[in-house]
PDB file of C-alpha atoms in Angstrom:
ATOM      1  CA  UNK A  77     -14.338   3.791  28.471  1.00  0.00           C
ATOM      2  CA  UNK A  78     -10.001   4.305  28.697  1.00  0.00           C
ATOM      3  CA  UNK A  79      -8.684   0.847  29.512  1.00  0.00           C
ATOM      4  CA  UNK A  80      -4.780   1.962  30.734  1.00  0.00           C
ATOM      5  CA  UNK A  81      -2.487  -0.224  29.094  1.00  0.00           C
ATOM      6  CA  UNK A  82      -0.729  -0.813  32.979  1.00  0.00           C
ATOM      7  CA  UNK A  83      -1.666  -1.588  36.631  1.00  0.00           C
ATOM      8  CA  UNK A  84      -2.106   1.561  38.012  1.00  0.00           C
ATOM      9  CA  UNK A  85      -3.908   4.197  35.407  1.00  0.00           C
ATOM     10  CA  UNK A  86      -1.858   7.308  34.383  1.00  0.00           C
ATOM     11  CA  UNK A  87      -2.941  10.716  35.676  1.00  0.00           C
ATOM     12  CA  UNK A  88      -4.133  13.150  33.017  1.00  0.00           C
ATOM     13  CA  UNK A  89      -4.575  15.703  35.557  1.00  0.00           C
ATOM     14  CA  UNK A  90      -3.201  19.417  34.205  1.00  0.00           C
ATOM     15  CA  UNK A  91      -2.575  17.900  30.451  1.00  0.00           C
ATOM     16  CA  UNK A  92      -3.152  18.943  27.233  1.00  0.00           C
ATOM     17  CA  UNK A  93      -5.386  16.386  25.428  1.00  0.00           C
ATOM     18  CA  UNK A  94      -5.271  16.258  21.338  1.00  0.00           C
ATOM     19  CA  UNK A  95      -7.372  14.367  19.483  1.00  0.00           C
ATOM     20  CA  UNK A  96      -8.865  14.318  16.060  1.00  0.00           C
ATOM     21  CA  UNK A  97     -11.882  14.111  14.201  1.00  0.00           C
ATOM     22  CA  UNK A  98     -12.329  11.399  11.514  1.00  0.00           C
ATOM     23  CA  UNK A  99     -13.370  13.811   8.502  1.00  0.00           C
ATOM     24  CA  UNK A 100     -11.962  14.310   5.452  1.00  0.00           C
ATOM     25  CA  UNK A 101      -8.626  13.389   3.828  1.00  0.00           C
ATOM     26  CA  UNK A 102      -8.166  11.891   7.364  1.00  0.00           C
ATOM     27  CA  UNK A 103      -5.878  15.193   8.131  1.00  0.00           C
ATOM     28  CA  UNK A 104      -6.257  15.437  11.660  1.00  0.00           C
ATOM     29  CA  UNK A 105      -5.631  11.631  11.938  1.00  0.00           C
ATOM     30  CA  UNK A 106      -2.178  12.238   9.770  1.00  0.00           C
ATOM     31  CA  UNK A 107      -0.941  15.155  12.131  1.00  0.00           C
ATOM     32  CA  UNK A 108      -1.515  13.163  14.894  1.00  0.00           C
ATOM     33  CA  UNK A 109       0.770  10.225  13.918  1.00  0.00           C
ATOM     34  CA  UNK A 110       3.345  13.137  12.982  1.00  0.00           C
ATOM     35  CA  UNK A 111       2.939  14.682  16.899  1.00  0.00           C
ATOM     36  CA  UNK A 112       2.938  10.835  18.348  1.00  0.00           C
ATOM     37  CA  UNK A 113       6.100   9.992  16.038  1.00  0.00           C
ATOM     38  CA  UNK A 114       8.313  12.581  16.584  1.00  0.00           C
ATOM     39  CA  UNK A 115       8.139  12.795  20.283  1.00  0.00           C
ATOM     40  CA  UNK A 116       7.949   9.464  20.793  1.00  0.00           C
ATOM     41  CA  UNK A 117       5.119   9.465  22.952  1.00  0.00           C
ATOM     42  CA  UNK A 118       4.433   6.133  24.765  1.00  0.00           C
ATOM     43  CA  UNK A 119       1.168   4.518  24.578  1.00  0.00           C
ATOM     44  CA  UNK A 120      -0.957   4.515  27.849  1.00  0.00           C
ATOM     45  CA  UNK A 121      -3.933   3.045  27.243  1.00  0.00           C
ATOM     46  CA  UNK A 122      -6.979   2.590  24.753  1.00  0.00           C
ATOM     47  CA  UNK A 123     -10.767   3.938  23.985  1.00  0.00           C
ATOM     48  CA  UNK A 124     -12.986   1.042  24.405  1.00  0.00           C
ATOM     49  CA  UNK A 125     -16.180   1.591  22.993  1.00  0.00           C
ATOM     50  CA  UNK A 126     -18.960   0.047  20.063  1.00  0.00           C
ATOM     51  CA  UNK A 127     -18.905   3.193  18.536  1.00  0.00           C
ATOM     52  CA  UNK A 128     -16.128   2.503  16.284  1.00  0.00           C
ATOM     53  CA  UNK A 129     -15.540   0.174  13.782  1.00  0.00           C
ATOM     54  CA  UNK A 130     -12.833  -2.795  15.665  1.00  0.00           C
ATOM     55  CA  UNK A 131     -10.022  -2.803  14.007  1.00  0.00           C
ATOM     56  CA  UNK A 132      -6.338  -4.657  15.296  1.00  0.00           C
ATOM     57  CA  UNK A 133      -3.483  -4.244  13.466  1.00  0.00           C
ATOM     58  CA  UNK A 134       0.512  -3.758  14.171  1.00  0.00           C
ATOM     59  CA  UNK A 135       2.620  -0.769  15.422  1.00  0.00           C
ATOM     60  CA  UNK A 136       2.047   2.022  13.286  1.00  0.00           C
ATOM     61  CA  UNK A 137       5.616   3.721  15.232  1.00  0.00           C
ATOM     62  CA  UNK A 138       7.846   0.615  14.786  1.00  0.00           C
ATOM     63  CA  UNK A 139      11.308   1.646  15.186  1.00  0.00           C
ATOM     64  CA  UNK A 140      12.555  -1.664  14.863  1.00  0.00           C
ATOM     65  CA  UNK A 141      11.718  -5.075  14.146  1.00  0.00           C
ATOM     66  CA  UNK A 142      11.335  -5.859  17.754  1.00  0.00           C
ATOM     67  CA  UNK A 143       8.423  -3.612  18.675  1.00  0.00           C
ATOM     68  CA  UNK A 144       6.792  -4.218  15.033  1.00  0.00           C
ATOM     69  CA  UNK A 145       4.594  -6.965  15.753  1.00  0.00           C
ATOM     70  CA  UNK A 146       2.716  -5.123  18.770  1.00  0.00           C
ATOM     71  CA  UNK A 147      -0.885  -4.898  18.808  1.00  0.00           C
ATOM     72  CA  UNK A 148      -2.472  -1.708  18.402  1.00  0.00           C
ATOM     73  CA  UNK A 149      -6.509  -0.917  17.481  1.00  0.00           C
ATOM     74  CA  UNK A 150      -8.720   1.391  16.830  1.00  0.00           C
ATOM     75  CA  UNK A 151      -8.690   4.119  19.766  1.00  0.00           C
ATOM     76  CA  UNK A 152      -5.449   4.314  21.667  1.00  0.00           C
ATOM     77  CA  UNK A 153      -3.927   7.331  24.522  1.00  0.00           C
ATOM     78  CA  UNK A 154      -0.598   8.556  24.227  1.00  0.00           C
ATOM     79  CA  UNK A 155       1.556  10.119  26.718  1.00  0.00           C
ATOM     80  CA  UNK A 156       4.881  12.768  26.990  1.00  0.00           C
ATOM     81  CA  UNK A 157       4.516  13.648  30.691  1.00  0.00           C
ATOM     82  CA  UNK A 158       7.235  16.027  30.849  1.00  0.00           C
ATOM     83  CA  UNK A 159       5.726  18.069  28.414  1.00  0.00           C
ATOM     84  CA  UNK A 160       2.300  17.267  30.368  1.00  0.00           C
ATOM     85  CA  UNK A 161       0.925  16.379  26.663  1.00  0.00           C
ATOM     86  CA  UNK A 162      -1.685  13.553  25.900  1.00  0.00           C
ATOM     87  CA  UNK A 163      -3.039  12.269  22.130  1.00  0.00           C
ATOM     88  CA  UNK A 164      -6.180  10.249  21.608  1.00  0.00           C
ATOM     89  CA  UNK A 165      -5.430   8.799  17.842  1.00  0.00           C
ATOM     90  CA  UNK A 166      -8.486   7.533  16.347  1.00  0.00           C
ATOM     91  CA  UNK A 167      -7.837   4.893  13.480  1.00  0.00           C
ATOM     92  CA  UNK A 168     -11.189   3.799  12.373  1.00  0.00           C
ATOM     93  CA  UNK A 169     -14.580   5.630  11.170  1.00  0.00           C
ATOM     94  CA  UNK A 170     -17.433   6.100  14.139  1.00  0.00           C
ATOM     95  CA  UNK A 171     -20.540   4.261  13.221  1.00  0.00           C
ATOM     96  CA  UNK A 172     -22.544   6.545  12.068  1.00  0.00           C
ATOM     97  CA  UNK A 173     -25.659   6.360  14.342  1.00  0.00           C
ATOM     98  CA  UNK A 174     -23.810   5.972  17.636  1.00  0.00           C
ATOM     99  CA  UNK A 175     -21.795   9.303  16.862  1.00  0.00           C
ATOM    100  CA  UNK A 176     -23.794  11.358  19.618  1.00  0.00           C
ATOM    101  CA  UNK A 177     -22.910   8.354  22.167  1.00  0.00           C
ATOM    102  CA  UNK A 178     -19.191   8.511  21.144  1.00  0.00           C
ATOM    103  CA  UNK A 179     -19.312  12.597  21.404  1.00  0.00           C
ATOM    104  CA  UNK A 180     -20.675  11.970  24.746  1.00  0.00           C
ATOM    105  CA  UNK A 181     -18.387   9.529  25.925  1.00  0.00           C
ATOM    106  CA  UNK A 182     -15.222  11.641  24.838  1.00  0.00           C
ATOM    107  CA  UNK A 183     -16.884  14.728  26.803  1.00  0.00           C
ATOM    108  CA  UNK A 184     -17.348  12.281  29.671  1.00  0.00           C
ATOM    109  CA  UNK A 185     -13.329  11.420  29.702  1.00  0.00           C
ATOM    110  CA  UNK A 186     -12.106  14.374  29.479  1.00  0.00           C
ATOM    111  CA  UNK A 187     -14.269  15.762  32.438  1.00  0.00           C
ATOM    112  CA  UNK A 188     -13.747  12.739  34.511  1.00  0.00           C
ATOM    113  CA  UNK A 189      -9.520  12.811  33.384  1.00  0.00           C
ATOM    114  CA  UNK A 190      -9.591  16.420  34.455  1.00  0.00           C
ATOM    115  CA  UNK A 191      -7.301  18.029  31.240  1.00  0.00           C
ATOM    116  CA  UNK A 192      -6.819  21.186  31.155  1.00  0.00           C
ATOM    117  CA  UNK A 193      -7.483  21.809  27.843  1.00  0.00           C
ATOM    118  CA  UNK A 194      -8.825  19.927  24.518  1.00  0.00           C
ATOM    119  CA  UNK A 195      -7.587  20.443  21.321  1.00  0.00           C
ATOM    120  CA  UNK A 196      -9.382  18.979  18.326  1.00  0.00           C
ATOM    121  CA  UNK A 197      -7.448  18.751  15.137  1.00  0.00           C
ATOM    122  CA  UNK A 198     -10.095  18.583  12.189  1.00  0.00           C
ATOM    123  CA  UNK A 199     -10.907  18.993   8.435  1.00  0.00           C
ATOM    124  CA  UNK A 200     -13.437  20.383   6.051  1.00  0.00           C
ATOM    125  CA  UNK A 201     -14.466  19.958   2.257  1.00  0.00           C
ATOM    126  CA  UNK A 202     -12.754  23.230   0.304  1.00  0.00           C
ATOM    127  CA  UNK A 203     -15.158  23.286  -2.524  1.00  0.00           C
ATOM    128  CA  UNK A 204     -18.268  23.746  -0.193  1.00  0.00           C
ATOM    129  CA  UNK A 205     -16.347  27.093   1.244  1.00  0.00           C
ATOM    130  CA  UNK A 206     -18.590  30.318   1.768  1.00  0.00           C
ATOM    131  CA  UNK A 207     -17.499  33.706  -0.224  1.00  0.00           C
ATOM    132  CA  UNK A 208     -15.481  34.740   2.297  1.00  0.00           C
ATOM    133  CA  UNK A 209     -13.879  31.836   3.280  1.00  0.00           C
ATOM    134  CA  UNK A 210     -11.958  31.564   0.052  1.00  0.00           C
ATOM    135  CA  UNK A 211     -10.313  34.236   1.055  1.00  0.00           C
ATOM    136  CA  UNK A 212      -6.672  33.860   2.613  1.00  0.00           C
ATOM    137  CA  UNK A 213      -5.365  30.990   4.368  1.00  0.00           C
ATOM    138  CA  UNK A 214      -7.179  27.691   4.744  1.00  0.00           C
ATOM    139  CA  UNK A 215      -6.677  27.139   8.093  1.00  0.00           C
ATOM    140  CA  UNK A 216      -9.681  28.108  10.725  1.00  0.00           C
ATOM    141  CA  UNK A 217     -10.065  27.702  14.748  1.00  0.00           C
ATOM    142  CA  UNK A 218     -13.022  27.516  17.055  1.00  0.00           C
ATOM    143  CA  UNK A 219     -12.616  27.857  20.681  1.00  0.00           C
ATOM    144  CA  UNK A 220     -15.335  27.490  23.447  1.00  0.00           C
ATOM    145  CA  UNK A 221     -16.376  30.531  25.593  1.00  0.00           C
ATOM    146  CA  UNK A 222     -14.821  28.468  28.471  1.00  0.00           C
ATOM    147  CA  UNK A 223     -10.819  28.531  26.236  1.00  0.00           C
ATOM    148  CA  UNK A 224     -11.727  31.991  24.868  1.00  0.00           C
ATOM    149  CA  UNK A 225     -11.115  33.614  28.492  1.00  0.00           C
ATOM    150  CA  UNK A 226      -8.159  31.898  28.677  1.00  0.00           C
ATOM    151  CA  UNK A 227      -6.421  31.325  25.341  1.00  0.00           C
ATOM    152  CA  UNK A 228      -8.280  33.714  22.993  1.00  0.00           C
ATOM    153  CA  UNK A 229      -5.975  37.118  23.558  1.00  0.00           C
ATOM    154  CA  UNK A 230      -2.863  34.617  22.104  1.00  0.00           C
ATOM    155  CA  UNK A 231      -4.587  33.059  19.436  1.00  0.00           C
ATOM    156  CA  UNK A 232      -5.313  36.285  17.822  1.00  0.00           C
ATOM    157  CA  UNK A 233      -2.156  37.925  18.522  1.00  0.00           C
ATOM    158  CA  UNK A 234      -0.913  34.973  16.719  1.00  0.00           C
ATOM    159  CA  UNK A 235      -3.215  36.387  13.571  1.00  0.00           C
ATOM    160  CA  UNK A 236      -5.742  32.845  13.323  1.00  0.00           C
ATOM    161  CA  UNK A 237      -8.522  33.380  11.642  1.00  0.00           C
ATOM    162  CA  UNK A 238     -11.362  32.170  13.352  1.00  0.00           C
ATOM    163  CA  UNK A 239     -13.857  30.056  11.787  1.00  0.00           C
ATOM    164  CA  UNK A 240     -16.798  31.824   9.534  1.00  0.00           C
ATOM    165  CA  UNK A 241     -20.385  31.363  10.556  1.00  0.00           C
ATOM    166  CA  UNK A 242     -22.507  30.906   7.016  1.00  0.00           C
ATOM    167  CA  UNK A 243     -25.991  31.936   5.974  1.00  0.00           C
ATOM    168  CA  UNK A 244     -28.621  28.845   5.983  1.00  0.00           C
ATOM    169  CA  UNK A 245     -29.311  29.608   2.250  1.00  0.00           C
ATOM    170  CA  UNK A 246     -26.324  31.501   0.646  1.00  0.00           C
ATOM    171  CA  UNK A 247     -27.455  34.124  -1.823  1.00  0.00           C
ATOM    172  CA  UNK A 248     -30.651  35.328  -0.159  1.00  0.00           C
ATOM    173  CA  UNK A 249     -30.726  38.065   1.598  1.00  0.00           C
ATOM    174  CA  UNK A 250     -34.517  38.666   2.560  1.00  0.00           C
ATOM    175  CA  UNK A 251     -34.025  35.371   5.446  1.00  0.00           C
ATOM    176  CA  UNK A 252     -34.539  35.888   8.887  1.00  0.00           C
ATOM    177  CA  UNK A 253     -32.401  32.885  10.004  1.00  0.00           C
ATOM    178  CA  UNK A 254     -28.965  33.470  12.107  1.00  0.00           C
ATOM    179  CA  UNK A 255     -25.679  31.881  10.321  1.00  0.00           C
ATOM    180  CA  UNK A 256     -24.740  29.007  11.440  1.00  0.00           C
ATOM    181  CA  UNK A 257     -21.650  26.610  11.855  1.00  0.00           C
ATOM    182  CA  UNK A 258     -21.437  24.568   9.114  1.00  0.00           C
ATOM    183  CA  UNK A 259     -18.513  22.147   8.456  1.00  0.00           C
ATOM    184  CA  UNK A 260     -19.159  20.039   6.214  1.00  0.00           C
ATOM    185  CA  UNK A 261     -16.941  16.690   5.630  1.00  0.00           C
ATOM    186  CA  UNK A 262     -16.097  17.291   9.772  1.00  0.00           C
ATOM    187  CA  UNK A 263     -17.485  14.211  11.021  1.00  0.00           C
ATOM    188  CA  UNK A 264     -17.953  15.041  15.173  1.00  0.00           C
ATOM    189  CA  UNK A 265     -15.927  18.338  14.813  1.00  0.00           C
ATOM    190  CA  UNK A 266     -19.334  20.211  15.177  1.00  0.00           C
ATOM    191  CA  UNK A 267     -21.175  18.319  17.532  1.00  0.00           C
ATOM    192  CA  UNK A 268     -18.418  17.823  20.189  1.00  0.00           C
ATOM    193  CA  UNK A 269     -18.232  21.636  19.664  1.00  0.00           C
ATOM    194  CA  UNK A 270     -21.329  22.467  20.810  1.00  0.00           C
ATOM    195  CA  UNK A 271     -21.381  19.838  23.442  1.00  0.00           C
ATOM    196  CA  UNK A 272     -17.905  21.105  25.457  1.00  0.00           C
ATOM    197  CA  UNK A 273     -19.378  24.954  24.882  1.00  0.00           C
ATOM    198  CA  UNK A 274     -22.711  23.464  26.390  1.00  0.00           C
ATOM    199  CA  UNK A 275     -20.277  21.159  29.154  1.00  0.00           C
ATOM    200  CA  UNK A 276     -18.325  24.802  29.797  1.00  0.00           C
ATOM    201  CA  UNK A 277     -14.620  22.559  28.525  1.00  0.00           C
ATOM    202  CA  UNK A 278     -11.669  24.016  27.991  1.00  0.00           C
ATOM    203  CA  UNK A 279     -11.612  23.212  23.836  1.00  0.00           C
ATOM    204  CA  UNK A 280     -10.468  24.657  20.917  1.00  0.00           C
ATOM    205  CA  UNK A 281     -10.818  23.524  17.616  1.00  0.00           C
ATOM    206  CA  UNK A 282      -8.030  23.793  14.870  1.00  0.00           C
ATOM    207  CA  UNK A 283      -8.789  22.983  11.284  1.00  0.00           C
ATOM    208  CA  UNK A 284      -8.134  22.665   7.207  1.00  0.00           C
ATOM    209  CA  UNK A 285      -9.869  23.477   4.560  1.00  0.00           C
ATOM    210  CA  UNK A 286      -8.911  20.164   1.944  1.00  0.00           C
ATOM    211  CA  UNK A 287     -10.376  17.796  -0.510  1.00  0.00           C
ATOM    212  CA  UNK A 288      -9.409  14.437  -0.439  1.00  0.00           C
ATOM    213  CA  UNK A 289      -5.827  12.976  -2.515  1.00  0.00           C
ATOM    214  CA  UNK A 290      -2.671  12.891  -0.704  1.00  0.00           C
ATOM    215  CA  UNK A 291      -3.362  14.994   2.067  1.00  0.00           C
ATOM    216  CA  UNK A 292       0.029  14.455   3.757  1.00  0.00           C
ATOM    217  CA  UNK A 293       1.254  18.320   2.810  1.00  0.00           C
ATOM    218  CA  UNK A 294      -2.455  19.182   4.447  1.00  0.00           C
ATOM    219  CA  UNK A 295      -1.400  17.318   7.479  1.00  0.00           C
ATOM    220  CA  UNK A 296       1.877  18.901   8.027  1.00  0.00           C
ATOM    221  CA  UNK A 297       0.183  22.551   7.451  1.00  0.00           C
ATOM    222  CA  UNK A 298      -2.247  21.931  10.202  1.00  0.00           C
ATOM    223  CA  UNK A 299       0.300  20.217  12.416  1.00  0.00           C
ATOM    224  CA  UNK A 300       2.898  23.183  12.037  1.00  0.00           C
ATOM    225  CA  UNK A 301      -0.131  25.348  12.519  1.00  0.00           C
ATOM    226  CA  UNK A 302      -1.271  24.159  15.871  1.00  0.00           C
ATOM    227  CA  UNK A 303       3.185  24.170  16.516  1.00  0.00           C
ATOM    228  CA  UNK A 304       2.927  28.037  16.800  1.00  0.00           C
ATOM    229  CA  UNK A 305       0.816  27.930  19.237  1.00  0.00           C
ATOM    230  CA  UNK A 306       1.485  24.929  21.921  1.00  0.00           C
ATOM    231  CA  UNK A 307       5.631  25.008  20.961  1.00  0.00           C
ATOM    232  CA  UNK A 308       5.600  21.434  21.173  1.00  0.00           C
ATOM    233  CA  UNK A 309       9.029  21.419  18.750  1.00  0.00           C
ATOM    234  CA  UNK A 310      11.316  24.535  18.807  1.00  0.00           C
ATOM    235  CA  UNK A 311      11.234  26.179  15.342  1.00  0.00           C
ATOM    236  CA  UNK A 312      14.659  26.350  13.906  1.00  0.00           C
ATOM    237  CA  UNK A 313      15.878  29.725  12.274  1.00  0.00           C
ATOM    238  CA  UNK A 314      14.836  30.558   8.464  1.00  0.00           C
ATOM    239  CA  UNK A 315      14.164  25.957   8.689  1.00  0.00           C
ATOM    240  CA  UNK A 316      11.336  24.126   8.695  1.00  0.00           C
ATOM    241  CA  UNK A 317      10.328  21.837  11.558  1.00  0.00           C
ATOM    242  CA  UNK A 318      11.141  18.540  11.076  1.00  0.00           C
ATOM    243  CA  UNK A 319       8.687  15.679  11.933  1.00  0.00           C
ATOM    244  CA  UNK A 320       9.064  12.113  11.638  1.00  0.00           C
ATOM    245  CA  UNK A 321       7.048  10.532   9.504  1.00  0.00           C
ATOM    246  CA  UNK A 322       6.053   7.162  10.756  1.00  0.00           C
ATOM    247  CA  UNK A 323       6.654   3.544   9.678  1.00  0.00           C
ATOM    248  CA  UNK A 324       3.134   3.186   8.921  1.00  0.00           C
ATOM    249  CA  UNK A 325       2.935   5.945   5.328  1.00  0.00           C
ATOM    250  CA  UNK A 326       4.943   3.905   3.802  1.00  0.00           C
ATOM    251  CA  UNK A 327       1.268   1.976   3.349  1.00  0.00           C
ATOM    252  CA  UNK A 328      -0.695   5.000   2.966  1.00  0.00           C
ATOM    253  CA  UNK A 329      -1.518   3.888  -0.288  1.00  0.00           C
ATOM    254  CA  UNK A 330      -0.680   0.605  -0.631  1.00  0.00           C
ATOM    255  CA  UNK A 331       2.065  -1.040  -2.219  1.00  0.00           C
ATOM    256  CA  UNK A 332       2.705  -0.184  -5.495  1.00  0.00           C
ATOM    257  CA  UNK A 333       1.767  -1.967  -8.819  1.00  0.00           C
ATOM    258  CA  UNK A 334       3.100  -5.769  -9.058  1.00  0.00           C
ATOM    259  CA  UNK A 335       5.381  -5.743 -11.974  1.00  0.00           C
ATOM    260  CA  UNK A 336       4.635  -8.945 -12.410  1.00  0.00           C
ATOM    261  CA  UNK A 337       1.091  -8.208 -14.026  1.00  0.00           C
ATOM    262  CA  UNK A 338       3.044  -6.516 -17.109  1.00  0.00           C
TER     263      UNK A 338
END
């Protein structure tokens, strides 16, 4: 359930929600951070829910020693209400067997919170890609019939490539069976998919084709990406956009060798 972080709870009425899935090389997590960083969104509230692992740590946006020691954990809501944009960054990995109860919760919120649209920023193995998905950029979308009457014209005037469905057993052609959506390394991506086309939301998934490494150039891909489309930063002339990169990946992976072991 969202616990606001004040008295009176925000209205999320008319705003766009992103989120990500937890799935591989953590990309959608990592473009998140780089939206909630660089327009300093202010944090609104929390997920609070068994379906993640707990986790408490400090502020992953300190700008300053002052606001470095605040709590943060595993599920938290951010807000820019001018630009009528909300974030749900998720820090930790869903329990495995209470996934379906998070996917349902999420669908819950966001009926209840009445967004106008969801946007799920997500991740997929490369090396499990079909044919024909090795074929030109990495980067896929989904959208639900519900987004497709709305949002569908502009995302292919924009030229996306919309995500492949894949044969049950590649290589045999004698099979009956329909392809499917497969994404493998996804985590929820699929499920809450076919829950919020079942639910009739409003949501549209954007994501990467990566293995995992550093997947900070991945992150910034998909986070540009998803830029042409919403404008949330105005792309400068023959420039690239210019996120901040938060406090926090300075730790991404860890800190460095001790010289004193030498």
């Amino acid at each position: 359930m969202f616990i606001p972080v004040e008295s009176t709870p925000p209205s999320f009425k008319d705003f766009t929600l992103i989120m990500p899935a937890v799935a591989v090389g953590n990309v959608g997590q990592l473009a998140v951070d780089l939206i909630v960083s660089t327009l300093n969104m202010h944090r609104v509230g929390y997920i609070h829910t068994d379906c993640l692992i707990p986790m408490a740590g400090n502020n992953p946006y300190a700008t300053s020693e002052e606001n470095s020691s605040e709590l943060h954990v595993a599920a938290e809501v951010y807000t820019e209400p001018e630009m009528k944009l909300a974030v749900l960054q998720i820090r930790t990995l869903i329990i495995q067997t209470k996934s379906k109860k998070f996917r349902n919760l999420i669908v819950s919120w966001i009926k209840d919170s009445g967004f106008s649209r969801t946007i799920v920023l997500s991740s997929s193995y490369a090396y499990q890609r079909d044919d024909q998905q090795l074929q030109g950029t990495p980067l896929r979308y989904l959208v639900t019939p519900a987004l497709q009457k709305v949002s569908g014209d502009v995302l292919k005037e924009l030229g996306w490539r919309e995500m492949e469905r894949v044969s049950a057993f590649p290589g045999l052609t004698d099979t009956n069976t329909e392809p499917r959506l497969y994404i493998p390394g996804g985590g929820i991506t699929r499920g809450l998919f076919m829950d919020s086309c079942a639910e009739e939301l409003l949501l549209a998934v954007v994501l990467i084709f990566c293995s995992e490494g550093d997947n900070i150039p991945d992150a910034f891909t998909l986070v540009n990406h998803l830029n042409n489309w919403l404008h949330l930063l105005d792309k400068p002339n023959q420039e690239t956009i210019k996120w901040k990169i938060p406090s926090s990946w300075k730790l991404l992976f860890g800190g460095g060798i001790p010289p004193a072991i030498f």
